[in-house]
């Protein structure tokens, strides 16, 4: 029916505008939140500089900024959200090239964001066993990311078959591809599982801590913001149903591009959100402090720039790893020493 409408000059379906609007709007919010994170590290943190987790997030941002343009000029500019039969074979081939490129960049950015969050955990909880678990998680992030990047480059043999198969339907080039649906689902399922793991390990540490329940609740809420990114990752799974075997790839891939863009941006936002809270704590200490049931002005207030309390859940320590010492090491205290046994039981 759509083909007949196209030939007869009827209306043509086009969802590219919606994708462009979402891409620009959400990316703008992401850049704002990430910028606030980096600014807060120089204005409000004890160290007044970047830690390893910040450098990792900066790397993700530097890769992600060009992706904003690639999504529009590469994907939308070559047919995303349009019916494949309204496009030339050359345009569809170019679209397939951009899909491959964005597929790789998606894996790289998501892996780096997870590495950044894991590096942050290393500053929050100094327990020896916990640190080994987190370092093992980081190794898994790297290995998983590299595996899927290599898998993406080898998904079709030769690689050019990925896009050349769309150029000439009457005389297709020689080549073959792996089960791309299974490959995409494996990557998505691992992402969801790792997200749940990254939420669970700090919550377990909080459960073991001997501190006020209000502080535990405040910290737990911060970690649980990651559930939003996990939900988006799960929603992205349904977009992969027709990922590789669609007869209308430029139209059907719109859902994949939509949810992938959402996942990348929301993952960065959730990882950086505590910095917004830290800035608000300095600008509106009474409002933010009272919302947690804590005294807004006190010697051990979590909103102060100088932390004198030995409690490991003070926000300069908890809010995005802001309790680093001047020489880059983690501060220690009687209370933080108790954290070391949290996983050593």
C-alpha positions as YAML, in Angstrom:
chain: A
units: angstrom
residues:
- id: 1
  name: UNK
  ca: [0.00, 0.00, 0.00]
- id: 2
  name: UNK
  ca: [2.81, 2.43, 0.91]
- id: 3
  name: UNK
  ca: [4.62, 1.59, -2.33]
- id: 4
  name: UNK
  ca: [1.46, 2.40, -4.32]
- id: 5
  name: UNK
  ca: [1.07, 5.69, -2.45]
- id: 6
  name: UNK
  ca: [4.68, 6.60, -3.21]
- id: 7
  name: UNK
  ca: [4.36, 5.84, -6.92]
- id: 8
  name: UNK
  ca: [1.05, 7.71, -7.16]
- id: 9
  name: UNK
  ca: [2.40, 10.75, -5.35]
- id: 10
  name: UNK
  ca: [0.64, 10.10, -2.07]
- id: 11
  name: UNK
  ca: [1.91, 10.99, 1.40]
- id: 12
  name: UNK
  ca: [5.19, 9.42, 2.46]
- id: 13
  name: UNK
  ca: [5.80, 8.26, 6.03]
- id: 14
  name: UNK
  ca: [8.66, 10.11, 7.71]
- id: 15
  name: UNK
  ca: [9.56, 9.91, 11.42]
- id: 16
  name: UNK
  ca: [13.01, 11.47, 11.07]
- id: 17
  name: UNK
  ca: [11.82, 14.82, 12.46]
- id: 18
  name: UNK
  ca: [10.73, 13.28, 15.76]
- id: 19
  name: UNK
  ca: [14.07, 11.55, 16.15]
- id: 20
  name: UNK
  ca: [16.02, 14.74, 15.41]
- id: 21
  name: UNK
  ca: [13.98, 16.70, 17.96]
- id: 22
  name: UNK
  ca: [14.50, 14.07, 20.67]
- id: 23
  name: UNK
  ca: [18.21, 13.79, 19.85]
- id: 24
  name: UNK
  ca: [18.77, 17.54, 20.15]
- id: 25
  name: UNK
  ca: [16.61, 18.04, 23.25]
- id: 26
  name: UNK
  ca: [17.92, 15.08, 25.26]
- id: 27
  name: UNK
  ca: [21.53, 15.65, 24.22]
- id: 28
  name: UNK
  ca: [21.27, 19.27, 25.35]
- id: 29
  name: UNK
  ca: [20.08, 18.16, 28.79]
- id: 30
  name: UNK
  ca: [22.87, 15.59, 28.94]
- id: 31
  name: UNK
  ca: [25.53, 18.17, 28.09]
- id: 32
  name: UNK
  ca: [24.12, 20.53, 30.74]
- id: 33
  name: UNK
  ca: [24.12, 17.88, 33.48]
- id: 34
  name: UNK
  ca: [27.58, 16.62, 32.51]
- id: 35
  name: UNK
  ca: [28.89, 20.19, 32.45]
- id: 36
  name: UNK
  ca: [27.53, 20.76, 35.95]
- id: 37
  name: UNK
  ca: [29.32, 17.63, 37.11]
- id: 38
  name: UNK
  ca: [32.67, 18.85, 35.83]
- id: 39
  name: UNK
  ca: [32.17, 22.38, 37.15]
- id: 40
  name: UNK
  ca: [31.22, 21.06, 40.59]
- id: 41
  name: UNK
  ca: [34.49, 19.15, 40.80]
- id: 42
  name: UNK
  ca: [36.46, 22.40, 40.60]
- id: 43
  name: UNK
  ca: [34.16, 24.61, 42.67]
- id: 44
  name: UNK
  ca: [32.89, 22.36, 45.44]
- id: 45
  name: UNK
  ca: [35.00, 19.22, 45.77]
- id: 46
  name: UNK
  ca: [37.82, 18.92, 48.27]
- id: 47
  name: UNK
  ca: [40.24, 17.80, 45.60]
- id: 48
  name: UNK
  ca: [39.19, 20.57, 43.20]
- id: 49
  name: UNK
  ca: [40.02, 18.47, 40.18]
- id: 50
  name: UNK
  ca: [39.14, 15.36, 38.25]
- id: 51
  name: UNK
  ca: [39.45, 11.80, 39.46]
- id: 52
  name: UNK
  ca: [39.68, 8.67, 37.28]
- id: 53
  name: UNK
  ca: [35.89, 8.40, 37.11]
- id: 54
  name: UNK
  ca: [35.63, 11.99, 35.86]
- id: 55
  name: UNK
  ca: [38.22, 11.44, 33.15]
- id: 56
  name: UNK
  ca: [36.34, 8.36, 32.01]
- id: 57
  name: UNK
  ca: [33.08, 10.32, 31.87]
- id: 58
  name: UNK
  ca: [34.84, 13.10, 29.96]
- id: 59
  name: UNK
  ca: [36.02, 10.53, 27.42]
- id: 60
  name: UNK
  ca: [32.44, 9.30, 27.03]
- id: 61
  name: UNK
  ca: [31.30, 12.88, 26.50]
- id: 62
  name: UNK
  ca: [33.96, 13.62, 23.90]
- id: 63
  name: UNK
  ca: [32.86, 10.56, 21.94]
- id: 64
  name: UNK
  ca: [29.18, 11.32, 22.47]
- id: 65
  name: UNK
  ca: [29.21, 14.93, 21.23]
- id: 66
  name: UNK
  ca: [30.03, 14.00, 17.60]
- id: 67
  name: UNK
  ca: [27.34, 11.31, 17.82]
- id: 68
  name: UNK
  ca: [24.72, 14.05, 18.14]
- id: 69
  name: UNK
  ca: [25.66, 15.20, 14.64]
- id: 70
  name: UNK
  ca: [26.14, 11.67, 13.32]
- id: 71
  name: UNK
  ca: [22.64, 10.71, 14.44]
- id: 72
  name: UNK
  ca: [21.13, 13.51, 12.39]
- id: 73
  name: UNK
  ca: [23.36, 13.75, 9.34]
- id: 74
  name: UNK
  ca: [24.28, 10.08, 9.18]
- id: 75
  name: UNK
  ca: [21.17, 8.17, 10.22]
- id: 76
  name: UNK
  ca: [18.34, 10.66, 9.66]
- id: 77
  name: UNK
  ca: [20.11, 12.11, 6.64]
- id: 78
  name: UNK
  ca: [20.17, 8.71, 4.93]
- id: 79
  name: UNK
  ca: [16.64, 7.51, 5.52]
- id: 80
  name: UNK
  ca: [16.06, 6.74, 9.20]
- id: 81
  name: UNK
  ca: [12.32, 6.81, 9.83]
- id: 82
  name: UNK
  ca: [11.40, 6.50, 6.16]
- id: 83
  name: UNK
  ca: [10.21, 3.52, 4.13]
- id: 84
  name: UNK
  ca: [13.08, 1.80, 2.37]
- id: 85
  name: UNK
  ca: [11.28, 1.76, -1.00]
- id: 86
  name: UNK
  ca: [11.25, 5.57, -1.06]
- id: 87
  name: UNK
  ca: [15.05, 5.63, -1.02]
- id: 88
  name: UNK
  ca: [17.72, 4.83, -3.58]
- id: 89
  name: UNK
  ca: [19.85, 1.70, -3.09]
- id: 90
  name: UNK
  ca: [22.88, 3.94, -2.59]
- id: 91
  name: UNK
  ca: [21.11, 5.82, 0.22]
- id: 92
  name: UNK
  ca: [20.18, 2.55, 1.91]
- id: 93
  name: UNK
  ca: [23.79, 1.34, 1.61]
- id: 94
  name: UNK
  ca: [25.02, 4.58, 3.22]
- id: 95
  name: UNK
  ca: [22.40, 4.13, 5.94]
- id: 96
  name: UNK
  ca: [23.76, 0.64, 6.66]
- id: 97
  name: UNK
  ca: [27.28, 2.08, 6.99]
- id: 98
  name: UNK
  ca: [26.09, 4.65, 9.51]
- id: 99
  name: UNK
  ca: [24.18, 2.01, 11.46]
- id: 100
  name: UNK
  ca: [27.38, -0.01, 11.79]
- id: 101
  name: UNK
  ca: [29.37, 3.05, 12.91]
- id: 102
  name: UNK
  ca: [26.76, 4.09, 15.48]
- id: 103
  name: UNK
  ca: [26.46, 0.51, 16.70]
- id: 104
  name: UNK
  ca: [30.17, 0.53, 17.56]
- id: 105
  name: UNK
  ca: [30.06, 3.99, 19.15]
- id: 106
  name: UNK
  ca: [27.06, 2.94, 21.25]
- id: 107
  name: UNK
  ca: [28.99, -0.01, 22.69]
- id: 108
  name: UNK
  ca: [32.05, 2.16, 23.39]
- id: 109
  name: UNK
  ca: [30.13, 4.94, 25.16]
- id: 110
  name: UNK
  ca: [27.99, 2.60, 27.27]
- id: 111
  name: UNK
  ca: [31.11, 0.65, 28.32]
- id: 112
  name: UNK
  ca: [32.97, 3.83, 29.33]
- id: 113
  name: UNK
  ca: [30.01, 5.12, 31.35]
- id: 114
  name: UNK
  ca: [29.87, 1.84, 33.27]
- id: 115
  name: UNK
  ca: [33.63, 2.01, 33.84]
- id: 116
  name: UNK
  ca: [33.25, 5.57, 35.17]
- id: 117
  name: UNK
  ca: [30.59, 4.47, 37.65]
- id: 118
  name: UNK
  ca: [32.70, 1.51, 38.77]
- id: 119
  name: UNK
  ca: [35.72, 3.77, 39.32]
- id: 120
  name: UNK
  ca: [33.53, 6.00, 41.46]
- id: 121
  name: UNK
  ca: [32.65, 3.02, 43.66]
- id: 122
  name: UNK
  ca: [36.35, 2.48, 44.36]
- id: 123
  name: UNK
  ca: [36.43, 5.84, 46.16]
- id: 124
  name: UNK
  ca: [33.22, 5.28, 48.06]
- id: 125
  name: UNK
  ca: [33.95, 1.94, 49.73]
- id: 126
  name: UNK
  ca: [37.54, 0.98, 50.64]
- id: 127
  name: UNK
  ca: [36.96, -2.65, 51.64]
- id: 128
  name: UNK
  ca: [39.61, -4.95, 50.15]
- id: 129
  name: UNK
  ca: [37.18, -7.60, 48.93]
- id: 130
  name: UNK
  ca: [34.81, -4.97, 47.57]
- id: 131
  name: UNK
  ca: [37.62, -3.33, 45.62]
- id: 132
  name: UNK
  ca: [38.59, -6.66, 44.08]
- id: 133
  name: UNK
  ca: [34.97, -7.19, 43.05]
- id: 134
  name: UNK
  ca: [34.81, -3.73, 41.49]
- id: 135
  name: UNK
  ca: [38.12, -4.16, 39.65]
- id: 136
  name: UNK
  ca: [36.81, -7.47, 38.34]
- id: 137
  name: UNK
  ca: [33.69, -5.63, 37.17]
- id: 138
  name: UNK
  ca: [35.84, -3.04, 35.37]
- id: 139
  name: UNK
  ca: [37.78, -5.80, 33.63]
- id: 140
  name: UNK
  ca: [34.46, -7.29, 32.55]
- id: 141
  name: UNK
  ca: [33.34, -3.91, 31.15]
- id: 142
  name: UNK
  ca: [36.51, -3.66, 29.07]
- id: 143
  name: UNK
  ca: [36.39, -7.26, 27.87]
- id: 144
  name: UNK
  ca: [32.69, -7.10, 27.05]
- id: 145
  name: UNK
  ca: [33.03, -3.80, 25.21]
- id: 146
  name: UNK
  ca: [35.99, -5.01, 23.15]
- id: 147
  name: UNK
  ca: [34.22, -8.27, 22.35]
- id: 148
  name: UNK
  ca: [31.15, -6.54, 20.96]
- id: 149
  name: UNK
  ca: [33.21, -4.00, 19.02]
- id: 150
  name: UNK
  ca: [35.18, -6.80, 17.38]
- id: 151
  name: UNK
  ca: [31.95, -8.73, 16.85]
- id: 152
  name: UNK
  ca: [30.41, -5.72, 15.12]
- id: 153
  name: UNK
  ca: [33.39, -5.46, 12.78]
- id: 154
  name: UNK
  ca: [33.18, -9.18, 11.98]
- id: 155
  name: UNK
  ca: [29.39, -9.48, 11.78]
- id: 156
  name: UNK
  ca: [29.57, -9.82, 8.00]
- id: 157
  name: UNK
  ca: [32.32, -11.36, 5.88]
- id: 158
  name: UNK
  ca: [33.55, -9.40, 4.08]
- id: 159
  name: UNK
  ca: [32.68, -6.33, 6.16]
- id: 160
  name: UNK
  ca: [31.60, -4.46, 3.03]
- id: 161
  name: UNK
  ca: [28.80, -7.00, 2.59]
- id: 162
  name: UNK
  ca: [27.08, -5.21, 5.50]
- id: 163
  name: UNK
  ca: [26.11, -2.37, 3.16]
- id: 164
  name: UNK
  ca: [26.80, -3.67, -0.33]
- id: 165
  name: UNK
  ca: [23.97, -6.19, -0.04]
- id: 166
  name: UNK
  ca: [21.56, -3.27, -0.44]
- id: 167
  name: UNK
  ca: [23.11, -1.78, -3.59]
- id: 168
  name: UNK
  ca: [22.03, -4.27, -6.27]
- id: 169
  name: UNK
  ca: [19.18, -6.61, -5.46]
- id: 170
  name: UNK
  ca: [19.39, -8.40, -8.82]
- id: 171
  name: UNK
  ca: [23.08, -9.18, -8.51]
- id: 172
  name: UNK
  ca: [23.96, -9.25, -4.80]
- id: 173
  name: UNK
  ca: [27.63, -9.49, -3.79]
- id: 174
  name: UNK
  ca: [29.07, -12.63, -2.24]
- id: 175
  name: UNK
  ca: [29.15, -12.69, 1.53]
- id: 176
  name: UNK
  ca: [27.39, -13.78, 4.69]
- id: 177
  name: UNK
  ca: [26.54, -12.45, 8.14]
- id: 178
  name: UNK
  ca: [26.18, -13.93, 11.60]
- id: 179
  name: UNK
  ca: [22.83, -14.05, 13.38]
- id: 180
  name: UNK
  ca: [22.64, -10.31, 14.01]
- id: 181
  name: UNK
  ca: [19.46, -10.57, 16.06]
- id: 182
  name: UNK
  ca: [21.12, -12.95, 18.52]
- id: 183
  name: UNK
  ca: [24.21, -10.73, 18.60]
- id: 184
  name: UNK
  ca: [22.19, -7.60, 19.37]
- id: 185
  name: UNK
  ca: [20.09, -9.36, 22.01]
- id: 186
  name: UNK
  ca: [23.20, -10.74, 23.71]
- id: 187
  name: UNK
  ca: [24.66, -7.25, 23.97]
- id: 188
  name: UNK
  ca: [21.40, -5.79, 25.29]
- id: 189
  name: UNK
  ca: [20.87, -8.59, 27.82]
- id: 190
  name: UNK
  ca: [24.40, -8.20, 29.19]
- id: 191
  name: UNK
  ca: [23.85, -4.44, 29.50]
- id: 192
  name: UNK
  ca: [20.71, -4.98, 31.56]
- id: 193
  name: UNK
  ca: [22.40, -7.59, 33.78]
- id: 194
  name: UNK
  ca: [25.41, -5.32, 34.39]
- id: 195
  name: UNK
  ca: [23.12, -2.38, 35.20]
- id: 196
  name: UNK
  ca: [21.37, -4.45, 37.86]
- id: 197
  name: UNK
  ca: [24.75, -5.55, 39.23]
- id: 198
  name: UNK
  ca: [26.03, -1.95, 39.40]
- id: 199
  name: UNK
  ca: [22.94, -0.95, 41.37]
- id: 200
  name: UNK
  ca: [23.12, -3.95, 43.68]
- id: 201
  name: UNK
  ca: [26.74, -3.86, 44.83]
- id: 202
  name: UNK
  ca: [26.64, -0.39, 46.47]
- id: 203
  name: UNK
  ca: [23.24, -1.11, 48.02]
- id: 204
  name: UNK
  ca: [24.72, -4.21, 49.65]
- id: 205
  name: UNK
  ca: [27.53, -2.07, 51.04]
- id: 206
  name: UNK
  ca: [25.05, 0.44, 52.42]
- id: 207
  name: UNK
  ca: [23.10, -2.34, 54.09]
- id: 208
  name: UNK
  ca: [26.27, -3.39, 55.94]
- id: 209
  name: UNK
  ca: [27.16, 0.11, 57.13]
- id: 210
  name: UNK
  ca: [26.62, 1.12, 60.75]
- id: 211
  name: UNK
  ca: [25.15, 4.59, 60.29]
- id: 212
  name: UNK
  ca: [21.88, 6.52, 60.50]
- id: 213
  name: UNK
  ca: [19.05, 5.07, 58.44]
- id: 214
  name: UNK
  ca: [18.34, 8.51, 56.97]
- id: 215
  name: UNK
  ca: [21.84, 8.66, 55.56]
- id: 216
  name: UNK
  ca: [21.46, 5.15, 54.22]
- id: 217
  name: UNK
  ca: [18.17, 6.10, 52.60]
- id: 218
  name: UNK
  ca: [19.65, 9.25, 51.09]
- id: 219
  name: UNK
  ca: [22.55, 7.29, 49.62]
- id: 220
  name: UNK
  ca: [20.28, 4.49, 48.41]
- id: 221
  name: UNK
  ca: [18.05, 6.95, 46.56]
- id: 222
  name: UNK
  ca: [21.11, 8.32, 44.80]
- id: 223
  name: UNK
  ca: [22.21, 4.87, 43.66]
- id: 224
  name: UNK
  ca: [18.67, 3.89, 42.69]
- id: 225
  name: UNK
  ca: [18.52, 6.66, 40.08]
- id: 226
  name: UNK
  ca: [20.35, 4.11, 37.95]
- id: 227
  name: UNK
  ca: [17.10, 2.14, 37.79]
- id: 228
  name: UNK
  ca: [15.88, 4.68, 35.22]
- id: 229
  name: UNK
  ca: [18.71, 3.76, 32.85]
- id: 230
  name: UNK
  ca: [18.04, 0.08, 33.47]
- id: 231
  name: UNK
  ca: [14.36, 0.49, 32.57]
- id: 232
  name: UNK
  ca: [15.34, 2.21, 29.32]
- id: 233
  name: UNK
  ca: [17.76, -0.64, 28.57]
- id: 234
  name: UNK
  ca: [14.94, -3.13, 29.05]
- id: 235
  name: UNK
  ca: [12.60, -1.10, 26.84]
- id: 236
  name: UNK
  ca: [15.29, -1.07, 24.17]
- id: 237
  name: UNK
  ca: [15.08, -4.87, 24.01]
- id: 238
  name: UNK
  ca: [11.68, -4.79, 22.31]
- id: 239
  name: UNK
  ca: [13.11, -2.61, 19.52]
- id: 240
  name: UNK
  ca: [15.53, -5.40, 18.56]
- id: 241
  name: UNK
  ca: [12.84, -7.86, 17.49]
- id: 242
  name: UNK
  ca: [13.25, -6.99, 13.81]
- id: 243
  name: UNK
  ca: [16.80, -5.67, 14.06]
- id: 244
  name: UNK
  ca: [18.39, -7.81, 11.34]
- id: 245
  name: UNK
  ca: [15.61, -9.51, 9.40]
- id: 246
  name: UNK
  ca: [13.43, -6.52, 8.59]
- id: 247
  name: UNK
  ca: [12.27, -5.97, 5.01]
- id: 248
  name: UNK
  ca: [12.00, -2.26, 5.79]
- id: 249
  name: UNK
  ca: [15.22, -1.52, 7.73]
- id: 250
  name: UNK
  ca: [15.21, 2.27, 7.48]
- id: 251
  name: UNK
  ca: [11.72, 2.38, 9.01]
- id: 252
  name: UNK
  ca: [12.08, -0.40, 11.58]
- id: 253
  name: UNK
  ca: [15.54, 0.71, 12.77]
- id: 254
  name: UNK
  ca: [14.00, 3.97, 13.95]
- id: 255
  name: UNK
  ca: [12.94, 2.27, 17.20]
- id: 256
  name: UNK
  ca: [16.45, 0.91, 17.76]
- id: 257
  name: UNK
  ca: [18.01, 4.32, 17.16]
- id: 258
  name: UNK
  ca: [15.43, 6.01, 19.39]
- id: 259
  name: UNK
  ca: [15.95, 3.74, 22.40]
- id: 260
  name: UNK
  ca: [19.73, 3.51, 21.93]
- id: 261
  name: UNK
  ca: [20.00, 7.30, 21.96]
- id: 262
  name: UNK
  ca: [17.74, 7.44, 25.01]
- id: 263
  name: UNK
  ca: [19.82, 4.82, 26.83]
- id: 264
  name: UNK
  ca: [23.16, 6.51, 26.19]
- id: 265
  name: UNK
  ca: [21.95, 9.94, 27.30]
- id: 266
  name: UNK
  ca: [20.00, 8.76, 30.33]
- id: 267
  name: UNK
  ca: [22.92, 6.60, 31.48]
- id: 268
  name: UNK
  ca: [25.19, 9.66, 31.44]
- id: 269
  name: UNK
  ca: [22.55, 11.81, 33.16]
- id: 270
  name: UNK
  ca: [21.96, 9.27, 35.95]
- id: 271
  name: UNK
  ca: [25.69, 8.95, 36.57]
- id: 272
  name: UNK
  ca: [26.12, 12.73, 36.77]
- id: 273
  name: UNK
  ca: [22.91, 13.63, 38.66]
- id: 274
  name: UNK
  ca: [24.49, 13.56, 42.15]
- id: 275
  name: UNK
  ca: [26.65, 16.52, 41.11]
- id: 276
  name: UNK
  ca: [23.50, 18.56, 40.56]
- id: 277
  name: UNK
  ca: [22.45, 17.68, 44.09]
- id: 278
  name: UNK
  ca: [25.88, 18.69, 45.37]
- id: 279
  name: UNK
  ca: [25.64, 22.09, 43.67]
- id: 280
  name: UNK
  ca: [22.13, 22.60, 45.05]
- id: 281
  name: UNK
  ca: [23.40, 21.63, 48.50]
- id: 282
  name: UNK
  ca: [25.89, 24.49, 48.35]
- id: 283
  name: UNK
  ca: [23.49, 26.99, 46.82]
- id: 284
  name: UNK
  ca: [20.39, 26.02, 48.84]
- id: 285
  name: UNK
  ca: [21.77, 24.22, 51.91]
- id: 286
  name: UNK
  ca: [18.71, 24.53, 54.11]
- id: 287
  name: UNK
  ca: [16.30, 23.30, 51.44]
- id: 288
  name: UNK
  ca: [18.40, 20.32, 50.38]
- id: 289
  name: UNK
  ca: [19.49, 19.45, 53.89]
- id: 290
  name: UNK
  ca: [15.97, 19.49, 55.28]
- id: 291
  name: UNK
  ca: [14.74, 17.32, 52.42]
- id: 292
  name: UNK
  ca: [16.99, 14.58, 53.79]
- id: 293
  name: UNK
  ca: [16.03, 15.17, 57.38]
- id: 294
  name: UNK
  ca: [19.56, 16.41, 58.18]
- id: 295
  name: UNK
  ca: [20.61, 19.55, 59.95]
- id: 296
  name: UNK
  ca: [21.41, 22.19, 57.33]
- id: 297
  name: UNK
  ca: [24.14, 23.82, 59.38]
- id: 298
  name: UNK
  ca: [26.32, 21.64, 61.57]
- id: 299
  name: UNK
  ca: [29.90, 20.56, 62.00]
- id: 300
  name: UNK
  ca: [29.24, 17.24, 60.30]
- id: 301
  name: UNK
  ca: [26.77, 18.59, 57.76]
- id: 302
  name: UNK
  ca: [26.93, 16.75, 54.45]
- id: 303
  name: UNK
  ca: [26.47, 20.07, 52.63]
- id: 304
  name: UNK
  ca: [29.64, 21.70, 53.92]
- id: 305
  name: UNK
  ca: [32.82, 22.00, 51.89]
- id: 306
  name: UNK
  ca: [34.88, 20.91, 54.87]
- id: 307
  name: UNK
  ca: [33.92, 17.52, 56.25]
- id: 308
  name: UNK
  ca: [34.92, 16.94, 59.84]
- id: 309
  name: UNK
  ca: [32.62, 14.02, 60.58]
- id: 310
  name: UNK
  ca: [34.12, 10.52, 60.31]
- id: 311
  name: UNK
  ca: [30.89, 9.27, 58.72]
- id: 312
  name: UNK
  ca: [31.63, 7.70, 55.31]
- id: 313
  name: UNK
  ca: [28.23, 8.75, 53.98]
- id: 314
  name: UNK
  ca: [28.95, 12.48, 54.12]
- id: 315
  name: UNK
  ca: [28.03, 13.82, 50.74]
- id: 316
  name: UNK
  ca: [31.50, 15.14, 49.91]
- id: 317
  name: UNK
  ca: [32.42, 11.46, 49.96]
- id: 318
  name: UNK
  ca: [29.25, 10.05, 48.49]
- id: 319
  name: UNK
  ca: [28.21, 12.60, 45.91]
- id: 320
  name: UNK
  ca: [30.22, 11.45, 42.89]
- id: 321
  name: UNK
  ca: [33.37, 10.61, 44.81]
- id: 322
  name: UNK
  ca: [34.00, 14.16, 46.03]
- id: 323
  name: UNK
  ca: [35.92, 13.18, 49.16]
- id: 324
  name: UNK
  ca: [39.24, 12.60, 47.44]
- id: 325
  name: UNK
  ca: [42.23, 14.04, 49.24]
- id: 326
  name: UNK
  ca: [44.57, 16.62, 47.72]
- id: 327
  name: UNK
  ca: [47.06, 13.95, 46.66]
- id: 328
  name: UNK
  ca: [44.34, 11.81, 45.05]
- id: 329
  name: UNK
  ca: [44.07, 9.24, 47.82]
- id: 330
  name: UNK
  ca: [40.88, 8.38, 49.68]
- id: 331
  name: UNK
  ca: [40.38, 9.78, 53.17]
- id: 332
  name: UNK
  ca: [40.28, 7.23, 55.95]
- id: 333
  name: UNK
  ca: [38.65, 7.30, 59.34]
- id: 334
  name: UNK
  ca: [37.37, 5.01, 62.03]
- id: 335
  name: UNK
  ca: [34.02, 4.86, 60.33]
- id: 336
  name: UNK
  ca: [35.41, 4.11, 56.88]
- id: 337
  name: UNK
  ca: [37.50, 1.35, 58.35]
- id: 338
  name: UNK
  ca: [34.24, -0.32, 59.31]
- id: 339
  name: UNK
  ca: [33.26, -0.31, 55.65]
- id: 340
  name: UNK
  ca: [36.20, -2.58, 54.82]
- id: 341
  name: UNK
  ca: [34.43, -5.50, 56.40]
- id: 342
  name: UNK
  ca: [31.22, -5.06, 54.47]
- id: 343
  name: UNK
  ca: [32.06, -7.71, 51.90]
- id: 344
  name: UNK
  ca: [34.60, -9.56, 53.98]
- id: 345
  name: UNK
  ca: [32.03, -11.61, 55.86]
...
